[in-house]
PDB file of C-alpha atoms in Angstrom:
ATOM      1  CA  MET A  28      18.700 -10.570  10.002  1.00 32.00           C
ATOM      2  CA  LYS A  29      20.353 -12.311   6.894  1.00 33.00           C
ATOM      3  CA  ILE A  30      20.661  -8.690   5.489  1.00 35.00           C
ATOM      4  CA  PHE A  31      24.053  -8.643   7.206  1.00 31.00           C
ATOM      5  CA  ASN A  32      25.595 -11.998   5.916  1.00 34.00           C
ATOM      6  CA  TYR A  33      27.901 -10.752   3.443  1.00 33.00           C
ATOM      7  CA  ALA A  34      29.098 -14.037   1.585  1.00 37.00           C
ATOM      8  CA  ALA A  35      28.528 -13.609  -1.924  1.00 38.00           C
ATOM      9  CA  PRO A  36      29.750 -15.165  -5.432  1.00 34.00           C
ATOM     10  CA  SER A  37      33.269 -13.995  -6.337  1.00 32.00           C
ATOM     11  CA  ALA A  38      31.392 -13.065  -9.671  1.00 36.00           C
ATOM     12  CA  TYR A  39      30.340  -9.625  -8.093  1.00 36.00           C
ATOM     13  CA  LEU A  40      33.824  -8.560  -6.831  1.00 36.00           C
ATOM     14  CA  SER A  41      35.352  -9.198 -10.793  1.00 38.00           C
ATOM     15  CA  LYS A  42      36.887  -6.342 -12.776  1.00 43.00           C
ATOM     16  CA  GLY A  43      35.075  -4.158 -15.025  1.00 45.00           C
ATOM     17  CA  ASN A  44      36.872  -4.980 -18.472  1.00 49.00           C
ATOM     18  CA  PRO A  45      35.735  -1.200 -19.546  1.00 52.00           C
ATOM     19  CA  VAL A  46      36.011   0.174 -23.131  1.00 52.00           C
ATOM     20  CA  GLY A  47      35.916   3.900 -24.122  1.00 49.00           C
ATOM     21  CA  PHE A  48      33.663   5.667 -26.472  1.00 54.00           C
ATOM     22  CA  GLY A  49      34.594   9.268 -26.602  1.00 65.00           C
ATOM     23  CA  ASP A  50      33.167  11.081 -23.254  1.00 83.00           C
ATOM     24  CA  TYR A  51      31.843   7.888 -22.126  1.00 86.00           C
ATOM     25  CA  VAL A  52      33.582   4.643 -20.797  1.00 89.00           C
ATOM     26  CA  LEU A  53      31.308   1.503 -20.917  1.00 90.00           C
ATOM     27  CA  TYR A  54      32.098  -1.063 -18.233  1.00 91.00           C
ATOM     28  CA  LYS A  55      30.339  -4.518 -16.729  1.00 91.00           C
ATOM     29  CA  CYS A  56      28.571  -4.016 -13.649  1.00 91.00           C
ATOM     30  CA  LEU A  57      28.975  -6.823 -11.002  1.00 90.00           C
ATOM     31  CA  ASP A  58      29.595  -9.102 -13.907  1.00 87.00           C
ATOM     32  CA  SER A  59      25.841  -8.872 -15.035  1.00 88.00           C
ATOM     33  CA  PHE A  60      25.270  -5.875 -16.843  1.00 88.00           C
ATOM     34  CA  LYS A  61      26.714  -3.102 -19.058  1.00 91.00           C
ATOM     35  CA  ALA A  62      26.665   0.627 -17.731  1.00 93.00           C
ATOM     36  CA  TYR A  63      28.177   3.584 -18.989  1.00 92.00           C
ATOM     37  CA  VAL A  64      30.081   6.071 -17.084  1.00 91.00           C
ATOM     38  CA  ARG A  65      31.912   9.495 -17.890  1.00 88.00           C
ATOM     39  CA  ALA A  66      35.022   9.312 -19.078  1.00 86.00           C
ATOM     40  CA  ASP A  67      36.399  12.077 -17.003  1.00 85.00           C
ATOM     41  CA  ASP A  68      34.854  10.948 -13.899  1.00 87.00           C
ATOM     42  CA  TYR A  69      37.907  10.252 -11.705  1.00 83.00           C
ATOM     43  CA  VAL A  70      35.941   9.355  -8.411  1.00 85.00           C
ATOM     44  CA  ILE A  71      32.858   6.900  -9.126  1.00 90.00           C
ATOM     45  CA  GLY A  72      33.129   6.836 -12.527  1.00 90.00           C
ATOM     46  CA  GLY A  73      37.170   5.798 -12.122  1.00 88.00           C
ATOM     47  CA  HIS A  74      36.237   2.993  -9.598  1.00 89.00           C
ATOM     48  CA  LEU A  75      33.093   1.688 -11.668  1.00 92.00           C
ATOM     49  CA  ALA A  76      35.136   1.521 -14.910  1.00 89.00           C
ATOM     50  CA  TYR A  77      38.179  -0.700 -12.988  1.00 89.00           C
ATOM     51  CA  ASP A  78      36.150  -2.741 -10.639  1.00 92.00           C
ATOM     52  CA  GLY A  79      32.745  -3.027 -12.140  1.00 92.00           C
ATOM     53  CA  PHE A  80      31.263  -2.128  -8.768  1.00 92.00           C
ATOM     54  CA  TRP A  81      30.891   0.682  -6.076  1.00 92.00           C
ATOM     55  CA  GLU A  82      31.016   0.625  -2.037  1.00 91.00           C
ATOM     56  CA  PRO A  83      31.138  -3.110  -1.767  1.00 92.00           C
ATOM     57  CA  HIS A  84      29.961  -3.121   1.598  1.00 92.00           C
ATOM     58  CA  LEU A  85      26.728  -1.229   0.814  1.00 94.00           C
ATOM     59  CA  THR A  86      26.235  -3.171  -2.541  1.00 95.00           C
ATOM     60  CA  MET A  87      26.156  -6.254  -0.758  1.00 94.00           C
ATOM     61  CA  ALA A  88      23.715  -5.022   1.669  1.00 94.00           C
ATOM     62  CA  PHE A  89      21.836  -4.170  -1.019  1.00 96.00           C
ATOM     63  CA  ILE A  90      21.904  -7.114  -2.762  1.00 95.00           C
ATOM     64  CA  ASN A  91      21.354  -9.376   0.226  1.00 94.00           C
ATOM     65  CA  PHE A  92      18.190  -7.268   1.366  1.00 95.00           C
ATOM     66  CA  ALA A  93      16.804  -7.928  -2.232  1.00 95.00           C
ATOM     67  CA  ILE A  94      17.638 -11.895  -2.210  1.00 93.00           C
ATOM     68  CA  ASN A  95      15.738 -12.038   1.256  1.00 93.00           C
ATOM     69  CA  ASN A  96      12.698  -9.960   0.625  1.00 95.00           C
ATOM     70  CA  LEU A  97      11.445  -9.256  -3.011  1.00 93.00           C
ATOM     71  CA  GLU A  98      10.109 -13.106  -3.252  1.00 91.00           C
ATOM     72  CA  GLN A  99       7.813 -12.423  -0.621  1.00 91.00           C
ATOM     73  CA  LEU A 100       7.340  -8.739  -1.064  1.00 91.00           C
ATOM     74  CA  PRO A 101       7.413  -8.700  -4.965  1.00 89.00           C
ATOM     75  CA  ASN A 102       6.034  -5.028  -5.510  1.00 93.00           C
ATOM     76  CA  LEU A 103       8.772  -3.224  -3.791  1.00 95.00           C
ATOM     77  CA  SER A 104       9.623   0.206  -4.776  1.00 97.00           C
ATOM     78  CA  PHE A 105      12.912   1.882  -4.939  1.00 97.00           C
ATOM     79  CA  ALA A 106      13.988   5.600  -4.563  1.00 97.00           C
ATOM     80  CA  ASP A 107      17.611   6.243  -5.313  1.00 97.00           C
ATOM     81  CA  LEU A 108      17.928   9.900  -3.904  1.00 94.00           C
ATOM     82  CA  GLY A 109      21.077  11.342  -5.644  1.00 92.00           C
ATOM     83  CA  ALA A 110      21.490   8.743  -8.255  1.00 94.00           C
ATOM     84  CA  ASN A 111      24.729   9.701 -10.175  1.00 92.00           C
ATOM     85  CA  SER A 112      25.267   7.735 -12.935  1.00 92.00           C
ATOM     86  CA  GLY A 113      22.418   5.299 -11.598  1.00 95.00           C
ATOM     87  CA  TYR A 114      24.243   2.417 -10.432  1.00 95.00           C
ATOM     88  CA  TYR A 115      22.226   1.217  -7.523  1.00 96.00           C
ATOM     89  CA  SER A 116      18.848   2.000  -9.843  1.00 96.00           C
ATOM     90  CA  MET A 117      20.450  -0.469 -12.211  1.00 95.00           C
ATOM     91  CA  LEU A 118      21.161  -2.416  -9.626  1.00 94.00           C
ATOM     92  CA  ALA A 119      17.608  -2.193  -8.326  1.00 95.00           C
ATOM     93  CA  GLY A 120      16.073  -3.002 -12.121  1.00 93.00           C
ATOM     94  CA  HIS A 121      18.298  -5.888 -12.202  1.00 91.00           C
ATOM     95  CA  LEU A 122      17.275  -7.592  -8.570  1.00 93.00           C
ATOM     96  CA  GLY A 123      13.538  -6.892  -9.580  1.00 92.00           C
ATOM     97  CA  PHE A 124      12.526  -3.904  -7.681  1.00 95.00           C
ATOM     98  CA  ASP A 125       8.679  -3.249  -8.906  1.00 95.00           C
ATOM     99  CA  GLU A 126       9.559   0.503  -9.696  1.00 96.00           C
ATOM    100  CA  VAL A 127      12.492   2.278  -9.237  1.00 96.00           C
ATOM    101  CA  LEU A 128      12.758   6.229  -8.961  1.00 96.00           C
ATOM    102  CA  ALA A 129      16.219   7.964  -9.716  1.00 96.00           C
ATOM    103  CA  TYR A 130      16.324  11.029  -8.759  1.00 93.00           C
ATOM    104  CA  GLU A 131      19.351  13.539  -9.583  1.00 89.00           C
ATOM    105  CA  ALA A 132      20.440  17.435  -9.936  1.00 83.00           C
ATOM    106  CA  ASP A 133      23.445  17.143 -12.430  1.00 83.00           C
ATOM    107  CA  HIS A 134      22.360  17.354 -15.580  1.00 82.00           C
ATOM    108  CA  ARG A 135      25.444  15.364 -17.006  1.00 83.00           C
ATOM    109  CA  ASN A 136      24.786  12.378 -14.540  1.00 88.00           C
ATOM    110  CA  CYS A 137      20.698  12.549 -15.838  1.00 89.00           C
ATOM    111  CA  GLU A 138      21.997  12.230 -19.551  1.00 88.00           C
ATOM    112  CA  LEU A 139      23.978   8.879 -18.492  1.00 90.00           C
ATOM    113  CA  LEU A 140      20.710   8.087 -16.200  1.00 93.00           C
ATOM    114  CA  ARG A 141      18.379   7.906 -18.999  1.00 92.00           C
ATOM    115  CA  THR A 142      20.865   6.222 -20.979  1.00 91.00           C
ATOM    116  CA  ASN A 143      21.570   3.539 -18.474  1.00 93.00           C
ATOM    117  CA  SER A 144      18.318   3.009 -17.957  1.00 92.00           C
ATOM    118  CA  LYS A 145      18.027   1.057 -21.062  1.00 86.00           C
ATOM    119  CA  MET A 146      21.096  -0.890 -20.122  1.00 83.00           C
ATOM    120  CA  CYS A 147      19.995  -3.180 -16.603  1.00 77.00           C
ATOM    121  CA  GLY A 148      16.924  -5.014 -18.107  1.00 75.00           C
ATOM    122  CA  LYS A 149      14.279  -3.077 -16.578  1.00 83.00           C
ATOM    123  CA  PRO A 150      13.822   0.841 -17.400  1.00 89.00           C
ATOM    124  CA  PHE A 151      13.546   3.352 -14.558  1.00 93.00           C
ATOM    125  CA  THR A 152      12.234   6.971 -14.109  1.00 94.00           C
ATOM    126  CA  VAL A 153      15.051   9.615 -13.990  1.00 94.00           C
ATOM    127  CA  PHE A 154      13.841  13.060 -11.958  1.00 92.00           C
ATOM    128  CA  GLU A 155      16.299  15.611 -12.858  1.00 88.00           C
ATOM    129  CA  CYS A 156      15.852  17.672  -9.816  1.00 82.00           C
ATOM    130  CA  VAL A 157      16.690  18.733  -6.187  1.00 80.00           C
ATOM    131  CA  LEU A 158      14.650  17.240  -3.386  1.00 80.00           C
ATOM    132  CA  GLY A 159      13.435  19.634  -0.553  1.00 69.00           C
ATOM    133  CA  SER A 160      13.078  23.292  -0.173  1.00 64.00           C
ATOM    134  CA  ARG A 161      15.728  25.696  -1.051  1.00 55.00           C
ATOM    135  CA  GLY A 162      16.792  26.292   2.640  1.00 48.00           C
ATOM    136  CA  SER A 163      18.396  22.400   3.123  1.00 49.00           C
ATOM    137  CA  TRP A 164      20.877  23.241   0.111  1.00 50.00           C
ATOM    138  CA  ALA A 165      23.728  25.034   1.125  1.00 45.00           C
ATOM    139  CA  THR A 166      26.910  23.173   0.604  1.00 47.00           C
ATOM    140  CA  PRO A 167      28.681  24.707  -2.397  1.00 44.00           C
ATOM    141  CA  HIS A 168      31.340  21.889  -3.866  1.00 53.00           C
ATOM    142  CA  THR A 169      31.654  21.891  -7.733  1.00 55.00           C
ATOM    143  CA  ASP A 170      34.348  19.932  -9.564  1.00 62.00           C
ATOM    144  CA  PRO A 171      34.231  19.597 -13.427  1.00 60.00           C
ATOM    145  CA  TYR A 172      35.940  15.984 -13.188  1.00 60.00           C
ATOM    146  CA  SER A 173      33.961  14.471 -10.628  1.00 65.00           C
ATOM    147  CA  SER A 174      30.331  13.072 -10.961  1.00 66.00           C
ATOM    148  CA  ASN A 175      30.118  13.336  -6.904  1.00 64.00           C
ATOM    149  CA  THR A 176      29.430  16.619  -6.626  1.00 60.00           C
ATOM    150  CA  SER A 177      27.116  19.234  -4.717  1.00 57.00           C
ATOM    151  CA  TYR A 178      26.085  22.881  -5.194  1.00 53.00           C
ATOM    152  CA  THR A 179      24.633  25.967  -4.277  1.00 51.00           C
ATOM    153  CA  TRP A 180      21.139  26.718  -5.168  1.00 50.00           C
ATOM    154  CA  ASP A 181      22.287  29.557  -7.341  1.00 53.00           C
ATOM    155  CA  GLU A 182      24.250  26.917  -9.380  1.00 53.00           C
ATOM    156  CA  TYR A 183      20.901  24.635  -9.856  1.00 52.00           C
ATOM    157  CA  GLY A 184      19.444  27.559 -11.912  1.00 47.00           C
ATOM    158  CA  GLU A 185      15.996  26.384 -12.950  1.00 51.00           C
ATOM    159  CA  ILE A 186      15.821  22.786 -11.934  1.00 58.00           C
ATOM    160  CA  LEU A 187      12.597  22.191  -9.997  1.00 64.00           C
ATOM    161  CA  PRO A 188      12.587  21.375  -6.198  1.00 68.00           C
ATOM    162  CA  LEU A 189      10.367  18.120  -5.587  1.00 75.00           C
ATOM    163  CA  ASP A 190       8.823  16.571  -2.440  1.00 85.00           C
ATOM    164  CA  VAL A 191      10.774  13.317  -1.387  1.00 89.00           C
ATOM    165  CA  PRO A 192       8.850  10.531  -2.915  1.00 92.00           C
ATOM    166  CA  PHE A 193       7.169   7.622  -1.286  1.00 95.00           C
ATOM    167  CA  ALA A 194       9.010   4.422  -1.646  1.00 96.00           C
ATOM    168  CA  ASP A 195       9.622   1.388   0.313  1.00 97.00           C
ATOM    169  CA  VAL A 196      13.047   1.370   0.125  1.00 98.00           C
ATOM    170  CA  TYR A 197      15.433   4.672   0.068  1.00 97.00           C
ATOM    171  CA  LYS A 198      18.994   5.163  -0.698  1.00 97.00           C
ATOM    172  CA  ILE A 199      20.116   8.450   0.146  1.00 94.00           C
ATOM    173  CA  ASP A 200      23.267  10.252  -0.753  1.00 91.00           C
ATOM    174  CA  LEU A 201      22.197  13.884  -1.631  1.00 84.00           C
ATOM    175  CA  GLU A 202      25.752  15.620  -1.009  1.00 76.00           C
ATOM    176  CA  GLY A 203      24.025  18.737   1.267  1.00 70.00           C
ATOM    177  CA  GLY A 204      20.400  17.914   1.166  1.00 74.00           C
ATOM    178  CA  ASP A 205      19.878  14.953   3.275  1.00 83.00           C
ATOM    179  CA  GLU A 206      18.692  16.417   6.594  1.00 81.00           C
ATOM    180  CA  GLU A 207      15.395  17.597   5.160  1.00 83.00           C
ATOM    181  CA  VAL A 208      15.131  14.495   3.255  1.00 88.00           C
ATOM    182  CA  ILE A 209      15.547  12.501   6.295  1.00 89.00           C
ATOM    183  CA  ASN A 210      13.247  14.474   8.820  1.00 87.00           C
ATOM    184  CA  THR A 211      10.491  14.397   6.011  1.00 89.00           C
ATOM    185  CA  ILE A 212      10.837  10.635   6.407  1.00 92.00           C
ATOM    186  CA  MET A 213      10.523  10.462   9.883  1.00 90.00           C
ATOM    187  CA  GLU A 214       7.722  12.861   9.673  1.00 90.00           C
ATOM    188  CA  ARG A 215       5.603  10.499   7.782  1.00 92.00           C
ATOM    189  CA  MET A 216       6.483   7.799   9.838  1.00 92.00           C
ATOM    190  CA  ILE A 217       5.364   9.944  13.271  1.00 88.00           C
ATOM    191  CA  SER A 218       2.117  10.492  11.691  1.00 90.00           C
ATOM    192  CA  ASN A 219       1.825   6.988  10.139  1.00 89.00           C
ATOM    193  CA  LEU A 220       1.279   8.537   6.690  1.00 90.00           C
ATOM    194  CA  HIS A 221       4.414   6.191   5.441  1.00 93.00           C
ATOM    195  CA  ILE A 222       6.505   3.827   6.701  1.00 94.00           C
ATOM    196  CA  PRO A 223       9.461   2.467   4.698  1.00 96.00           C
ATOM    197  CA  LYS A 224      11.059  -0.780   4.877  1.00 96.00           C
ATOM    198  CA  ILE A 225      14.760   0.106   5.188  1.00 96.00           C
ATOM    199  CA  ILE A 226      17.086   3.003   4.241  1.00 96.00           C
ATOM    200  CA  PHE A 227      20.498   2.650   3.008  1.00 96.00           C
ATOM    201  CA  TRP A 228      22.206   6.205   3.894  1.00 93.00           C
ATOM    202  CA  GLU A 229      25.639   7.907   3.788  1.00 88.00           C
ATOM    203  CA  TYR A 230      25.670   9.604   6.911  1.00 86.00           C
ATOM    204  CA  ALA A 231      28.094  12.579   6.946  1.00 81.00           C
ATOM    205  CA  PRO A 232      27.610  14.535   9.997  1.00 79.00           C
ATOM    206  CA  GLN A 233      29.599  17.898   8.472  1.00 76.00           C
ATOM    207  CA  ARG A 234      26.134  18.347   6.490  1.00 74.00           C
ATOM    208  CA  TRP A 235      23.791  18.774   9.309  1.00 78.00           C
ATOM    209  CA  ALA A 236      23.572  21.925  11.369  1.00 73.00           C
ATOM    210  CA  ASN A 237      22.712  19.558  14.381  1.00 75.00           C
ATOM    211  CA  PRO A 238      23.327  16.008  15.010  1.00 73.00           C
ATOM    212  CA  PRO A 239      20.219  14.073  14.215  1.00 78.00           C
ATOM    213  CA  HIS A 240      20.345  12.334  17.618  1.00 76.00           C
ATOM    214  CA  GLN A 241      16.475  12.726  17.686  1.00 77.00           C
ATOM    215  CA  VAL A 242      16.049  11.608  14.118  1.00 80.00           C
ATOM    216  CA  LEU A 243      17.902   8.415  14.647  1.00 82.00           C
ATOM    217  CA  GLU A 244      16.004   7.230  17.503  1.00 83.00           C
ATOM    218  CA  GLN A 245      13.188   6.518  15.198  1.00 87.00           C
ATOM    219  CA  PHE A 246      15.211   3.664  13.517  1.00 90.00           C
ATOM    220  CA  ARG A 247      17.335   0.838  14.479  1.00 90.00           C
ATOM    221  CA  VAL A 248      20.416   1.751  13.172  1.00 89.00           C
ATOM    222  CA  TYR A 249      23.147  -0.491  11.687  1.00 90.00           C
ATOM    223  CA  LEU A 250      26.973  -0.118   9.768  1.00 89.00           C
ATOM    224  CA  THR A 251      26.495  -1.535   6.472  1.00 87.00           C
ATOM    225  CA  GLY A 252      29.781  -3.363   6.986  1.00 78.00           C
ATOM    226  CA  GLY A 253      28.638  -4.595  10.167  1.00 72.00           C
ATOM    227  CA  SER A 254      27.997  -7.791  12.227  1.00 67.00           C
ATOM    228  CA  GLY A 255      24.057  -6.718  11.937  1.00 72.00           C
ATOM    229  CA  THR A 256      24.049  -5.620  16.103  1.00 77.00           C
ATOM    230  CA  PRO A 257      22.533  -1.977  16.137  1.00 80.00           C
ATOM    231  CA  LEU A 258      24.468   0.728  16.835  1.00 79.00           C
ATOM    232  CA  GLU A 259      24.185   2.095  20.996  1.00 71.00           C
ATOM    233  CA  ARG A 260      25.371   5.633  19.799  1.00 68.00           C
ATOM    234  CA  LEU A 261      25.438   7.577  16.986  1.00 67.00           C
ATOM    235  CA  PRO A 262      28.751   7.814  15.107  1.00 66.00           C
ATOM    236  CA  LEU A 263      30.878  10.513  14.896  1.00 66.00           C
ATOM    237  CA  GLU A 264      32.466  10.158  11.478  1.00 79.00           C
ATOM    238  CA  GLU A 265      31.238   9.575   7.985  1.00 82.00           C
ATOM    239  CA  LYS A 266      29.787   6.066   7.263  1.00 86.00           C
ATOM    240  CA  ASP A 267      27.075   4.186   5.669  1.00 90.00           C
ATOM    241  CA  LEU A 268      24.106   3.465   7.476  1.00 91.00           C
ATOM    242  CA  ILE A 269      21.136   1.118   7.418  1.00 93.00           C
ATOM    243  CA  LEU A 270      18.179   2.584   8.921  1.00 93.00           C
ATOM    244  CA  VAL A 271      15.008  -0.093   9.718  1.00 93.00           C
ATOM    245  CA  PRO A 272      12.388   1.701  11.393  1.00 93.00           C
ATOM    246  CA  ILE A 273      11.111   1.002  14.740  1.00 88.00           C
ATOM    247  CA  TYR A 274       7.290   1.297  13.981  1.00 75.00           C
TER     248      TYR A 274
END
C-alpha cells in the first residue's frame, strides 16, 4: 500500500512563519495555505504556529492516501471527528475531498473552524456538537490555555449530541468519546449499512472501559509511522492508528 510511503517534498516540513493578531495567530500551513490558531493555545496551536504542521506521521499518511486515491475516487467525503481548529479539515479541502465535515464541541475552536473554513480554498461544514450518547463522555479535563480538551456532559451544557456521520474517510480524535463512535462505525460495517474506506484514529487505551480487541478485529490495523505491516496484537500505549476495514 503506497499510503505508507512517507517520502514527501521538504516544503511540507517548513516553518510556519506566524503573525499575531490579538487573540489569534496567522500561520502558513504546510507551506500551502494560511490559517488561524488561538494565541493562548500552547499545545496544538503553538506547534502549528511554529512548525506549520501537526503530527507529521499522521499528516503524511493522510496526504499519501489522498494522492493515491482521490484521482480514481473523486467524490470521497471526509469527517473530522474532533476537529480542533480545523487542521485536517483544511488539509482535506486543500487536497480535493469532495465533502468535508468538521465536528467539534469546544465553542472556541468552532469559532476558528468557521473562519478557517474560508482559508483553504474549499469551505467545509462545521458542526458544534458532541457525538454519541451522554454515557460515552465521562473524561473530565479542561485547560483554558489548550485547544485539546475534553469535558463532562455538564460542561457541554446545551450543545446538541449528534449521531456519527456517514463518510468515506474518518479522522477520530475525540478526547473521550471514541469508544461509542468506533463501535457505531463497526456495527454499520457488520450490517453492511456503511463501510468506510479508511479511518485515522488516535488510540488511547485509558479512554476505553474495555480494551477494543473485538472492534479492531474488524480492521487491518497499521501504525501511521510504520512500514505498512499490519499489527499482530493490540498496542498497549497511545498511538495513531490506521484502520482499514476487512469487509
